[in-house]
mmCIF file of C-alpha atoms in Angstrom:
data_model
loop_
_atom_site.group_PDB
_atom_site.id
_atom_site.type_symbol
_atom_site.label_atom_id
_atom_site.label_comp_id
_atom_site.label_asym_id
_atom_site.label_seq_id
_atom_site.Cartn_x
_atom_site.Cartn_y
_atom_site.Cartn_z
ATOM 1 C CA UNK V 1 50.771 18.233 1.196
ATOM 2 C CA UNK V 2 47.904 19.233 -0.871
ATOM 3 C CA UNK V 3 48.865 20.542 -4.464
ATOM 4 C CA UNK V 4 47.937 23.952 -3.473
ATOM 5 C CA UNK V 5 50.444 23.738 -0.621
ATOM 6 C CA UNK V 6 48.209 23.229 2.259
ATOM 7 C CA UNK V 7 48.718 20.389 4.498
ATOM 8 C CA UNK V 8 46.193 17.806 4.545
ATOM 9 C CA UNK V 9 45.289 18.396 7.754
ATOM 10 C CA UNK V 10 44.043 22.025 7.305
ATOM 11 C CA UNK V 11 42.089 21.215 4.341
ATOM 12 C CA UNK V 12 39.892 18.750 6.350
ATOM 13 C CA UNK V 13 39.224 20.978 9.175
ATOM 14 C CA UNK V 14 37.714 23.517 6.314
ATOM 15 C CA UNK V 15 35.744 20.773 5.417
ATOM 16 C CA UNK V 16 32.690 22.255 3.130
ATOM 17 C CA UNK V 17 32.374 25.535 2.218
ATOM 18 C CA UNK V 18 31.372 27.380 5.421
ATOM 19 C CA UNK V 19 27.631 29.024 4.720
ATOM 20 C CA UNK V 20 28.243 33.042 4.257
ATOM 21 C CA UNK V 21 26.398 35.325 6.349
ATOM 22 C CA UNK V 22 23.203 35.983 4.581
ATOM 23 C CA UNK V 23 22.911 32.451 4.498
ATOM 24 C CA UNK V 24 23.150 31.874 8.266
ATOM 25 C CA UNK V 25 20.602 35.417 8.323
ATOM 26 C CA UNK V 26 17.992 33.793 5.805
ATOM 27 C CA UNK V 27 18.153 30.347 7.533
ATOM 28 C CA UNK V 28 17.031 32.658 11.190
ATOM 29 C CA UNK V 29 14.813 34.336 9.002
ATOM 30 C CA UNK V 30 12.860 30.871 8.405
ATOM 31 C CA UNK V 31 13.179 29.904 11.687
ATOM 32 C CA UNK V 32 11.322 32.884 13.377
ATOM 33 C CA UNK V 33 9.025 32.819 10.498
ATOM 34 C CA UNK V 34 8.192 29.076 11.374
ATOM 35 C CA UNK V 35 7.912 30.127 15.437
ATOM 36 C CA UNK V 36 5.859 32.713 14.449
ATOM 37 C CA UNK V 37 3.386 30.494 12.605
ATOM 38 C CA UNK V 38 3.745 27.378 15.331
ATOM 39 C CA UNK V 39 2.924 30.196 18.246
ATOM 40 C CA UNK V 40 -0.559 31.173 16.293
ATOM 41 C CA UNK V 41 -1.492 27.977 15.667
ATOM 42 C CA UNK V 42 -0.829 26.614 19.212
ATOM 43 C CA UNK V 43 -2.902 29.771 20.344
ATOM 44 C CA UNK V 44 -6.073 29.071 18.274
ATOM 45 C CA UNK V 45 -5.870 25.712 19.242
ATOM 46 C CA UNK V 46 -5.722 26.569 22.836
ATOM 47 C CA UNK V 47 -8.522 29.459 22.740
ATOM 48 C CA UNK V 48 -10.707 26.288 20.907
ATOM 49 C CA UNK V 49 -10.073 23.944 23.528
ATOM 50 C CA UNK V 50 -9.171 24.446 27.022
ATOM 51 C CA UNK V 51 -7.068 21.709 29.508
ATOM 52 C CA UNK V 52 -5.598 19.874 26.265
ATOM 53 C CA UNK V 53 -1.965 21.356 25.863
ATOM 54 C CA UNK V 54 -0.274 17.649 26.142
ATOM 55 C CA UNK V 55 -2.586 16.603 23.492
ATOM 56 C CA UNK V 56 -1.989 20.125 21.219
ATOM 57 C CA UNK V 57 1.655 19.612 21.503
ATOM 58 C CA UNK V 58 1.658 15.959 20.801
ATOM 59 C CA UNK V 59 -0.792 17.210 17.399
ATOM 60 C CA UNK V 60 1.825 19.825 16.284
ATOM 61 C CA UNK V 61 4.703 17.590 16.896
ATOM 62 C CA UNK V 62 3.219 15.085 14.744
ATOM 63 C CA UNK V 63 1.789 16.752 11.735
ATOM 64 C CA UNK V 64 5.341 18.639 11.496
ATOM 65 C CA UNK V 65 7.436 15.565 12.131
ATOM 66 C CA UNK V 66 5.507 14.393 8.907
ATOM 67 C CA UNK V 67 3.849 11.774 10.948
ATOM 68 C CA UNK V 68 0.724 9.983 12.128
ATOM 69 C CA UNK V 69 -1.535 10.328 15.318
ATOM 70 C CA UNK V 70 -3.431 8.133 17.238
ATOM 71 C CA UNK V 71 -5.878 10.359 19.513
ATOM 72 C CA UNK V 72 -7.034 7.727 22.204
ATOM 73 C CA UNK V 73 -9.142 8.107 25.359
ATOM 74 C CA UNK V 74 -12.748 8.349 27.367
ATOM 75 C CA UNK V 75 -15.510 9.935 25.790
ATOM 76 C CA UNK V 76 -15.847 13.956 26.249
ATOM 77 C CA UNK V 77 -12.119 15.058 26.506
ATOM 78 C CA UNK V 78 -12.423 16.966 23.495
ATOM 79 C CA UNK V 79 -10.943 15.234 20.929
ATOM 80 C CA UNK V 80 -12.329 15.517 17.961
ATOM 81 C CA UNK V 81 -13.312 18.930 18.842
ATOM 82 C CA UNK V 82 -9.434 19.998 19.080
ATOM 83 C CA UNK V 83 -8.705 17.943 15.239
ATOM 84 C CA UNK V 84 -11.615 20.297 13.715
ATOM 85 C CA UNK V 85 -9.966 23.145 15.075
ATOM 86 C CA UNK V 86 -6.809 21.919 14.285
ATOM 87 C CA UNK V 87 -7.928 21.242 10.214
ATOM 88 C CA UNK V 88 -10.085 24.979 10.113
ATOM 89 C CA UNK V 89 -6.671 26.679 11.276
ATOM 90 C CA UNK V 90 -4.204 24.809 8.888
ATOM 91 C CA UNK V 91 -7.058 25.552 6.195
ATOM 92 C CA UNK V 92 -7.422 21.319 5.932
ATOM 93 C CA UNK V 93 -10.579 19.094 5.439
ATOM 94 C CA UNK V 94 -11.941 17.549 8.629
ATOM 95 C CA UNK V 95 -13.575 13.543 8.599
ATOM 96 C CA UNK V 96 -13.652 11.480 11.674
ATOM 97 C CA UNK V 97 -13.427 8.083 11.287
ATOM 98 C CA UNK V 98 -14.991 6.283 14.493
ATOM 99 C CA UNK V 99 -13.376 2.489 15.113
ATOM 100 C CA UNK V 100 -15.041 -0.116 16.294
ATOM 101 C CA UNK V 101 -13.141 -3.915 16.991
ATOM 102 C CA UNK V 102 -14.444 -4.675 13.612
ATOM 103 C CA UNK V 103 -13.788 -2.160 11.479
ATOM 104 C CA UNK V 104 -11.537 -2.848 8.367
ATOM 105 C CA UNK V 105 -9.355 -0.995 6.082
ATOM 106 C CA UNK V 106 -11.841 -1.437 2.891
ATOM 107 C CA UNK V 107 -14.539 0.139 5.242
ATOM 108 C CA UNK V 108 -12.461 3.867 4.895
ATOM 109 C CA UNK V 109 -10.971 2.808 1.623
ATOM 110 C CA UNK V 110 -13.702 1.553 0.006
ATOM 111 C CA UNK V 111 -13.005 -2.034 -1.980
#
């Protein structure tokens, strides 16, 4: 038994401090905020280029996963047109960086 004379049993099924209410309400609060936010930005994205949704997902998924993207494929899909729009909706600076087999990272650094 626990010293407050609850068995140890029911103290671990407590575990933590349950969140209250308003907690649980702020936390859905944030949540449709965020939705809210994601659906607008998915939208202008759309309305800027059409036929890309894979690619629009994929963009969204990785800039709020914290992560990189690789945008590969045939000339004229719309790619870099869909990372400008991307950047002018989030408010962010737009520079396209065009590879080539030889390109090295002191060329976009600088050395």
């Amino acid at each position: 038994m626990s010293t407050d004379g609850r068995t140890a049993a029911a103290s671990l099924s407590e575990g933590p401090s349950a969140p209250g209410t308003s907690d649980v309400a702020a936390f859905e609060s944030r949540c449709r905020g965020f939705r809210e936010k994601l659906l607008t930005i998915r939208e202008a994205l759309s309305r800027a280029v059409l036929g890309q949704g894979e690619l629009i997902e994929h963009l969204l998924i990785g800039i709020f996963a914290g992560g990189h993207v690789l945008i590969e494929g045939v000339p004229g899909l719309g790619k870099t047109l869909v990372v400008r729009a991307l950047a002018r909706t989030l408010g962010l600076d737009f520079r396209r960086v065009q590879f080539t087999p030889d390109l090295l990272p002191s060329d976009i650094l600088g050395a």
